[in-house]
Every structure is written in C-alpha cells, then in structure tokens.
PDB file of C-alpha atoms in Angstrom:
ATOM      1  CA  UNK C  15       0.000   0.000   0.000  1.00  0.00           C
ATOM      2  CA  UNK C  16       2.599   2.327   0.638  1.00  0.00           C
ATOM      3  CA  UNK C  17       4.424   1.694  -2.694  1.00  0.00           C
ATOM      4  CA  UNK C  18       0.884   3.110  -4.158  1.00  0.00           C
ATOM      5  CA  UNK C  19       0.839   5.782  -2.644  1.00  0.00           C
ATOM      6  CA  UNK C  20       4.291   6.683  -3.043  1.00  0.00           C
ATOM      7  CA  UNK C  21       3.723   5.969  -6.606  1.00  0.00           C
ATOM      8  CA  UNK C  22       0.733   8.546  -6.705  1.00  0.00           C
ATOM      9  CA  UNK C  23       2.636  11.485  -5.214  1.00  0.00           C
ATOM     10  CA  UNK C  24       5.297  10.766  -7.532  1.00  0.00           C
ATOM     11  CA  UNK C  25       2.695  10.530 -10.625  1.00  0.00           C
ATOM     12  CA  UNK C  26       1.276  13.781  -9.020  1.00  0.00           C
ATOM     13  CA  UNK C  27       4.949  15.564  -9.367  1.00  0.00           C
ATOM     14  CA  UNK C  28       5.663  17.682 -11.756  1.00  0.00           C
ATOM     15  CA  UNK C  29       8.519  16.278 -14.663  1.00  0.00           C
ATOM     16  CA  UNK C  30       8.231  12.839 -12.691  1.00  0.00           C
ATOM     17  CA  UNK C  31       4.621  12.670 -13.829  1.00  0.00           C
ATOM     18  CA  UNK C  32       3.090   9.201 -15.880  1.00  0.00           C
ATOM     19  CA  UNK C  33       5.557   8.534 -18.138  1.00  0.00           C
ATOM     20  CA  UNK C  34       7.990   7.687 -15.690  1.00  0.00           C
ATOM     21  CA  UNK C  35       6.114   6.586 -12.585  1.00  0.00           C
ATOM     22  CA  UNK C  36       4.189   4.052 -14.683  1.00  0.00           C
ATOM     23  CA  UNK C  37       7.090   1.965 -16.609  1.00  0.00           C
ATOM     24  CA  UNK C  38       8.543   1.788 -12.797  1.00  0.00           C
ATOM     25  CA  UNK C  39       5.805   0.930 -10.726  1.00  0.00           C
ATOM     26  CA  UNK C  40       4.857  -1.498 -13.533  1.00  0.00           C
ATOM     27  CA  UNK C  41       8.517  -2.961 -13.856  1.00  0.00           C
ATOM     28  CA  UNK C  42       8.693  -2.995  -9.661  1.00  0.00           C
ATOM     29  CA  UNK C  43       6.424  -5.528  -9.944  1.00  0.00           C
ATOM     30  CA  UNK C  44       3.331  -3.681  -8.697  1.00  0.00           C
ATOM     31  CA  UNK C  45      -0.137  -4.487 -10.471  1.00  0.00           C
ATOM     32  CA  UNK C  46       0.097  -3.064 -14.014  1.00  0.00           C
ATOM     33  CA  UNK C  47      -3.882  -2.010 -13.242  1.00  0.00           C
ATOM     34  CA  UNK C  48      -3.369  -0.531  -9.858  1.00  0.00           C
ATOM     35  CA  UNK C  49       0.152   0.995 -11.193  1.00  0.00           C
ATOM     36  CA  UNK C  50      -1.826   2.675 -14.212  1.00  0.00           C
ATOM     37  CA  UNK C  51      -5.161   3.420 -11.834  1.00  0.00           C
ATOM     38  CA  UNK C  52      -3.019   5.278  -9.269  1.00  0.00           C
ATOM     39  CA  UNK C  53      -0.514   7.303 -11.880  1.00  0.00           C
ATOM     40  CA  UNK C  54      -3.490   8.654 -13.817  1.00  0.00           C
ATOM     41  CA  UNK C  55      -5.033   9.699 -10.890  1.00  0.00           C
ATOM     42  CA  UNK C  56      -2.170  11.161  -9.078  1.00  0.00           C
ATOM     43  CA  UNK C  57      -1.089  13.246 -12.779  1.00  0.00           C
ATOM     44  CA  UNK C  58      -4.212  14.745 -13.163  1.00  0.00           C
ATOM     45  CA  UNK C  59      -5.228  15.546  -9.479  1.00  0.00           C
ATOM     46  CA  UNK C  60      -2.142  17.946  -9.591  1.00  0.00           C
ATOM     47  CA  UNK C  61      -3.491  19.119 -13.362  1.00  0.00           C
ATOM     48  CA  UNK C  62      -6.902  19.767 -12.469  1.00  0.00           C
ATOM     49  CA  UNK C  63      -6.084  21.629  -9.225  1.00  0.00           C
ATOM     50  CA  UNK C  64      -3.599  23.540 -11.812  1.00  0.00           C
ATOM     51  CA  UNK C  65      -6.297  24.458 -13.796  1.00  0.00           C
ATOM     52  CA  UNK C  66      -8.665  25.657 -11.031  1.00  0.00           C
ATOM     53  CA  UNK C  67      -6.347  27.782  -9.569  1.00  0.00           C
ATOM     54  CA  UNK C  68      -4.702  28.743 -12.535  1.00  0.00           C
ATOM     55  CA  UNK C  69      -4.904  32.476 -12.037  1.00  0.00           C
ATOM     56  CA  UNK C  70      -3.228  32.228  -8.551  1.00  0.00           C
ATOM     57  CA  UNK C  71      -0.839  30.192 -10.078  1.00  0.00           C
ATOM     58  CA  UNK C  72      -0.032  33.056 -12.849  1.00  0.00           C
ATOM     59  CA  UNK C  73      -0.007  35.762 -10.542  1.00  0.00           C
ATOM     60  CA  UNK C  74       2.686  34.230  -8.201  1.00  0.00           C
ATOM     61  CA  UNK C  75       4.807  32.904 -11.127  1.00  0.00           C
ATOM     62  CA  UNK C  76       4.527  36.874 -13.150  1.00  0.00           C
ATOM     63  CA  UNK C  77       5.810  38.199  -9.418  1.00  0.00           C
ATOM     64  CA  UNK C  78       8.240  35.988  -9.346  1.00  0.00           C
ATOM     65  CA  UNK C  79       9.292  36.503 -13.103  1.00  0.00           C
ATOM     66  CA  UNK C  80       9.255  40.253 -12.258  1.00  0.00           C
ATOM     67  CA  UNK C  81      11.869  39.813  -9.378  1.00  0.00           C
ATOM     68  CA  UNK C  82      14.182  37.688 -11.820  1.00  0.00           C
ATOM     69  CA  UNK C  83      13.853  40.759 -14.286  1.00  0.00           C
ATOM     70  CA  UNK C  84      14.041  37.857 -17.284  1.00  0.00           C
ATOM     71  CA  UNK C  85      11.133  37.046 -19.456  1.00  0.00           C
ATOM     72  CA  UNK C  86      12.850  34.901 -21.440  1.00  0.00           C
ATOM     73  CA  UNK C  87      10.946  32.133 -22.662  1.00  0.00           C
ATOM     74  CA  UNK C  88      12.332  28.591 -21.921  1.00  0.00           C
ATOM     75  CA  UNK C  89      12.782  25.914 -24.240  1.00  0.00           C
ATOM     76  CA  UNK C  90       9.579  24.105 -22.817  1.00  0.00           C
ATOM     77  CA  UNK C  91       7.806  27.198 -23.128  1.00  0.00           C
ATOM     78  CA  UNK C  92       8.912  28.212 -26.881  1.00  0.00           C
ATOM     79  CA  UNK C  93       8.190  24.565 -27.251  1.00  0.00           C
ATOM     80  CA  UNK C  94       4.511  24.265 -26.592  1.00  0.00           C
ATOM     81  CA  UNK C  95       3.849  28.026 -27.531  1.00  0.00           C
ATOM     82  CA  UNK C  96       4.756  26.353 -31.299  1.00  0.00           C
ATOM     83  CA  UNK C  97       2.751  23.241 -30.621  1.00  0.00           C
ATOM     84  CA  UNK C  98       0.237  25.214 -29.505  1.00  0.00           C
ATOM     85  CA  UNK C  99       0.469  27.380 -32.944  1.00  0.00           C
ATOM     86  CA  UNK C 100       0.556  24.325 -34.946  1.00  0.00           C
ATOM     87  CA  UNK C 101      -2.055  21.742 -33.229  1.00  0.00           C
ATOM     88  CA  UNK C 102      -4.107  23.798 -30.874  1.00  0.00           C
ATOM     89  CA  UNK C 103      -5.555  22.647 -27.719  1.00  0.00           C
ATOM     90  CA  UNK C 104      -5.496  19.107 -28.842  1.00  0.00           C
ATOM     91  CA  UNK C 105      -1.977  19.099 -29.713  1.00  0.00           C
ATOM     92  CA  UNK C 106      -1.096  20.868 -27.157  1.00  0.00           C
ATOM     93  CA  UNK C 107      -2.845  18.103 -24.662  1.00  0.00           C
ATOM     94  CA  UNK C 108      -1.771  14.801 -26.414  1.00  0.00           C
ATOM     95  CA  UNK C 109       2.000  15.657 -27.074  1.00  0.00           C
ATOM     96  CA  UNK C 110       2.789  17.567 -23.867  1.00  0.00           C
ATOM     97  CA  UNK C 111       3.035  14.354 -21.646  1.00  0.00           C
ATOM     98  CA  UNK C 112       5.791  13.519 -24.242  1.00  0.00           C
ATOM     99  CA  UNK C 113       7.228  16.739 -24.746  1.00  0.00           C
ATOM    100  CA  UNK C 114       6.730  19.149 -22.400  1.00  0.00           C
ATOM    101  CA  UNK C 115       4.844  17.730 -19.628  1.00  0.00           C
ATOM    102  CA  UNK C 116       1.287  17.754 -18.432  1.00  0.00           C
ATOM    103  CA  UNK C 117       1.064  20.297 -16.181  1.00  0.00           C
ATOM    104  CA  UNK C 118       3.267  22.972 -18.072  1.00  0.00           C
ATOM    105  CA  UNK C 119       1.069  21.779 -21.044  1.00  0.00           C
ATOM    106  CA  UNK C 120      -2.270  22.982 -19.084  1.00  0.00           C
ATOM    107  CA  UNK C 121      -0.802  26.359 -18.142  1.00  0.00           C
ATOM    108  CA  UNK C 122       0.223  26.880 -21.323  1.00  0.00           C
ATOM    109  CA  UNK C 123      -3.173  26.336 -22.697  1.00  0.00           C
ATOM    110  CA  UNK C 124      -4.483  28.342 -20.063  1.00  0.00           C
ATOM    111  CA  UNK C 125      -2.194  31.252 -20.580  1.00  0.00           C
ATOM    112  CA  UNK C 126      -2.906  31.489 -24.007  1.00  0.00           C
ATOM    113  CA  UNK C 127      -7.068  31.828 -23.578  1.00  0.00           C
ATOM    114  CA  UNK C 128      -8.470  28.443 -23.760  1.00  0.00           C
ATOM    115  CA  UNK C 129     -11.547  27.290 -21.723  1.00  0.00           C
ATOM    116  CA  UNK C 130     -10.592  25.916 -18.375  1.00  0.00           C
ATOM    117  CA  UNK C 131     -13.258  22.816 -19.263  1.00  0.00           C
ATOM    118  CA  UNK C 132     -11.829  22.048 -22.889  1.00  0.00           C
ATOM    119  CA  UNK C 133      -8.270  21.790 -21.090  1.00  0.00           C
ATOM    120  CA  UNK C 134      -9.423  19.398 -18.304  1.00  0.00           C
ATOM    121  CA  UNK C 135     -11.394  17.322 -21.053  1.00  0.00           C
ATOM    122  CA  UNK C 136      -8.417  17.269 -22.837  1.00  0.00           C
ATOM    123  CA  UNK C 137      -6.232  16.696 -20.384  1.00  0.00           C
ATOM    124  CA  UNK C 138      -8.324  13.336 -18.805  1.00  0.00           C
ATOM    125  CA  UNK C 139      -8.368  12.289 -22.397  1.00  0.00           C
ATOM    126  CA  UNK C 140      -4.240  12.716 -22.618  1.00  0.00           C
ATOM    127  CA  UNK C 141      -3.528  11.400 -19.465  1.00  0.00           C
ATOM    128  CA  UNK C 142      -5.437   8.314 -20.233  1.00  0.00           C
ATOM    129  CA  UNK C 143      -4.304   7.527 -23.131  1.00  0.00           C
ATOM    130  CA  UNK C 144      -0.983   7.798 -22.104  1.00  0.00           C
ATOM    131  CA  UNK C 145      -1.615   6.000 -19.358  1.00  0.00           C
ATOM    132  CA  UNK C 146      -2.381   3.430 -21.146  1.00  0.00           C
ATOM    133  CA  UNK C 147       0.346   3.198 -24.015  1.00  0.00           C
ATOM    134  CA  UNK C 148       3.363   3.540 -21.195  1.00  0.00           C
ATOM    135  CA  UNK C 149       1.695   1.103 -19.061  1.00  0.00           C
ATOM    136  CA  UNK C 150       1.398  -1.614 -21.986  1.00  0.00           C
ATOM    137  CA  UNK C 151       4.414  -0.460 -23.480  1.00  0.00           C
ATOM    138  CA  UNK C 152       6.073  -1.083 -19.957  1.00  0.00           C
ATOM    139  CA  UNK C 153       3.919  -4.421 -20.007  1.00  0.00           C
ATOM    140  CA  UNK C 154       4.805  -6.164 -22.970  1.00  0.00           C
ATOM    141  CA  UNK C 155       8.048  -4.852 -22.748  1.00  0.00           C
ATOM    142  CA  UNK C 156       8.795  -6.584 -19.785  1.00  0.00           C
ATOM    143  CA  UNK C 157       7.451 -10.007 -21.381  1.00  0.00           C
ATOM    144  CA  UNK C 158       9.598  -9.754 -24.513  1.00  0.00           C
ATOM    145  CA  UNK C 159      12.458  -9.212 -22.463  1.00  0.00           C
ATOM    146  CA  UNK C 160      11.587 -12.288 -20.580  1.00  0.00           C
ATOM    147  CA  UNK C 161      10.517 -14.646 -22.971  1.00  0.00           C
ATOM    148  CA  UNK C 162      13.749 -14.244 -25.320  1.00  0.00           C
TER     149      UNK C 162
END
C-alpha cells in the first residue's frame, strides 16, 4: 500500500509525472492495473487543481518573473507556444506528456485563452491515453524481455 501511494505522489509531481512513474511501478512488480489506476489519478489531481487555480498560479509565477527581471521564454515554453500554434488545444494536450509535460502543457493552454473545461477534457483524455500506451508499453516490454 505504501508503494501506491508513493507511486501517486510521484505521478502527481511535476517532470516525474506518468511517463515515468508508470514503466517503474509497472517494472517494480506492482499491479500493471493498480500501477496505471493510481498514476493517472495522481497526474491529473495535480493538473486539475492547476487548472482551477490557474490564475493564482499566474499571478505568483509573473511576481516571481518580475523579481528575476528575465522574461525569457524557456525551451519548454517556446516549445509548446509552437505546438500550440501548430495543433491547438489538442496538440497541445496529447503531445505535452511527451514533450513538455502535463502540467506545463495545461498552463500553457491556459495562458494562451483556452476554456478551463476544454483543457481538463483534454487533459483526462491525454492522461489516459498515455496512461495506457506507457503502461502496456512497460507491459509487454517486460514479457519480450523475458521470454527471449
């Protein structure tokens, strides 16, 4: 039990997030169901709490851009902001667990206008999916390498 819930707060951690935590809980030998269960809940609790407190979350991060006196934008950032200009909110959702990350994906989103409920619907449907390829990717993986 503990291993689960260590497993959500990592899943729940920004950059550690599902693509990680689920190949490793999966190949710890943890329950691929319970592995995939717990990461996709513990990614997007931390996602949608992003998104309902997203303008909190933007006011503390432009005061604390302000005291850096840099607005340079990061690699991430420049990153989705061209996903974002090439894909859209879709895009932006289903490659940033790959790319850029989940959460950094959402505030992007966010930050450039879209509707907090077409992010979260997005998101779920990201997360999910992704879920779901790393955990079966991590899966059969782990039975090829066995069985040769």
């Amino acid at each position: 039990m503990v291993e689960y819930a260590l497993l959500f707060l990592a899943a729940a951690t920004p950059w550690l997030e599902i693509a990680l935590v689920v190949p490793l809980g999966i190949i710890r030998g943890l329950s691929p169901f319970w592995v995939m269960i717990t990461g996709f809940a513990g990614n997007l609790l931390t996602v949608f709490l992003l998104i309902v407190l997203f303008q909190k979350v933007k006011e503390y991060l432009a005061n604390r851009n302000e005291k850096k006196q840099s607005q340079k934008e990061s690699k991430r950032q420049t990153r989705a902001r061209n996903i974002w200009n090439k894909y859209g909110l879709p895009g932006l959702s289903l490659l940033g667990p790959i790319l850029i990350g989940t959460h950094i994906a959402a505030f992007i989103a966010l930050s450039l206008g879209a509707d907090k409920t077409r992010v979260l619907i997005w998101q779920v449907v990201s997360i999910a999916l992704w879920t779901l390829a790393f955990g079966y990717a991590a899966i059969y993986g782990i039975d090829f390498l066995i069985n040769t």
